[in-house]
């Protein structure tokens, strides 16, 4: 495979759609959240990608505040039986988390690629 050079793409545009940060066409996912080993279009090795629990932290932070505020408001205003929370607050929490996890993970992986974020390494001194 010949190596092609692509212009730097916006991590937000490629990441949110789950596209390869190198070519912007291939998918970086294999399944819903698992990362593919490499891009199916340009062959970019995705082993650099290590978002760890970053996407989960952002999603919890973004989704939990409005849903907990809604659940609190519902409880204080209407004091509904518990099953009302099970059919309102719980699906909002699960749906919000599932809807945001994939685009946020894609965005973080694309940002790691564009900003060349990787584990620190010691520089070897050149032998004279
Ligand atoms: Zn690609």
Coordinates of C-alpha atoms and ligand atoms in Angstrom, one line a residue:
X1 CA 0.0 0.0 0.0
X2 CA 1.4 3.4 -0.9
X3 CA 1.5 5.9 1.8
X4 CA -0.8 8.8 1.2
X5 CA -0.7 12.2 2.9
X6 CA -3.9 13.8 4.0
X7 CA -4.5 17.3 5.2
X8 CA -5.0 17.7 9.0
X9 CA -8.7 17.2 9.7
X10 CA -10.7 18.7 12.5
X11 CA -10.9 16.2 15.4
X12 CA -14.5 17.3 16.1
X13 CA -15.7 16.7 12.5
X14 CA -14.1 13.3 12.2
X15 CA -14.4 12.2 15.8
X16 CA -18.1 12.8 16.3
X17 CA -18.9 10.8 13.2
X18 CA -16.4 8.0 14.3
X19 CA -14.3 8.6 11.2
X20 CA -10.6 8.0 10.8
X21 CA -8.6 11.1 11.9
X22 CA -6.1 10.5 9.1
X23 CA -8.3 10.2 6.0
X24 CA -11.7 11.2 7.4
X25 CA -13.4 8.3 5.6
X26 CA -12.8 4.9 7.3
X27 CA -14.5 4.0 10.6
X28 CA -12.4 3.9 13.8
X29 CA -14.9 1.6 15.5
X30 CA -15.4 -2.1 15.3
X31 CA -18.8 -2.5 17.0
X32 CA -20.4 0.2 19.1
X33 CA -17.4 1.3 21.3
X34 CA -14.5 -1.1 20.4
X35 CA -11.8 0.6 18.4
X36 CA -10.7 -1.1 15.2
X37 CA -7.0 -2.0 15.0
X38 CA -6.6 0.1 11.8
X39 CA -8.5 2.3 9.4
X40 CA -10.2 0.2 6.7
X41 CA -9.6 2.9 4.1
X42 CA -6.1 4.4 4.6
X43 CA -4.7 1.6 6.9
X44 CA -3.8 4.1 9.7
X45 CA -2.6 2.1 12.8
X46 CA -5.0 3.0 15.6
X47 CA -2.8 1.5 18.3
X48 CA -1.9 5.0 19.5
X49 CA -5.4 5.5 20.6
X50 CA -5.9 5.2 24.4
X51 CA -8.8 7.3 25.6
X52 CA -9.0 5.2 28.8
X53 CA -11.9 6.4 30.9
X54 CA -11.9 9.9 29.5
X55 CA -15.1 9.5 27.4
X56 CA -17.0 8.0 30.4
X57 CA -15.9 10.8 32.7
X58 CA -17.1 13.5 30.2
X59 CA -20.4 11.7 29.5
X60 CA -21.2 11.2 33.2
X61 CA -20.4 14.9 33.9
X62 CA -22.5 16.1 31.0
X63 CA -25.5 13.8 31.4
X64 CA -25.8 13.4 35.1
X65 CA -26.4 17.1 36.0
X66 CA -29.6 17.7 33.9
X67 CA -31.0 14.3 34.6
X68 CA -30.5 14.5 38.4
X69 CA -31.9 18.0 38.3
X70 CA -35.0 16.7 36.4
X71 CA -35.4 13.7 38.8
X72 CA -35.1 16.0 41.8
X73 CA -37.6 18.5 40.4
X74 CA -40.0 15.7 39.5
X75 CA -39.7 14.2 43.0
X76 CA -40.1 17.5 44.8
X77 CA -43.0 18.8 42.6
X78 CA -45.1 15.7 42.1
X79 CA -43.8 13.0 44.6
X80 CA -44.5 10.3 42.0
X81 CA -44.3 6.6 42.7
X82 CA -40.9 5.0 42.0
X83 CA -42.0 3.5 38.7
X84 CA -42.4 7.0 37.2
X85 CA -38.7 7.5 37.8
X86 CA -38.0 4.1 36.2
X87 CA -39.8 5.2 33.0
X88 CA -38.6 8.8 32.9
X89 CA -35.3 9.5 34.7
X90 CA -33.6 6.1 34.2
X91 CA -34.2 6.0 30.4
X92 CA -33.0 9.6 30.1
X93 CA -29.8 8.7 32.0
X94 CA -29.1 5.5 29.9
X95 CA -30.1 7.1 26.6
X96 CA -28.0 10.2 27.2
X97 CA -24.9 8.1 28.2
X98 CA -25.3 5.7 25.2
X99 CA -25.9 8.5 22.8
X100 CA -22.8 10.6 23.8
X101 CA -20.2 7.8 24.5
X102 CA -19.4 7.0 20.9
X103 CA -19.1 10.6 19.6
X104 CA -17.0 11.6 22.6
X105 CA -14.7 8.6 22.3
X106 CA -14.2 9.4 18.6
X107 CA -13.5 13.0 19.4
X108 CA -10.9 12.1 22.0
X109 CA -9.2 9.5 19.7
X110 CA -9.1 12.0 16.9
X111 CA -7.7 14.7 19.2
X112 CA -5.0 12.3 20.3
X113 CA -4.0 11.7 16.7
X114 CA -4.0 15.4 15.7
X115 CA -2.1 16.6 18.8
X116 CA 0.2 13.5 18.7
X117 CA -0.6 12.8 22.4
X118 CA 1.1 9.6 23.5
X119 CA 2.9 8.1 26.5
X120 CA 6.1 10.0 27.5
X121 CA 9.4 8.4 26.4
X122 CA 13.0 9.2 27.4
X123 CA 15.0 10.6 24.5
X124 CA 18.2 8.5 23.8
X125 CA 21.3 10.6 23.5
X126 CA 23.1 10.2 20.2
X127 CA 26.4 8.4 20.3
X128 CA 29.3 10.5 19.2
Ligands
LIG1 ZN1 -8.2 6.4 7.4

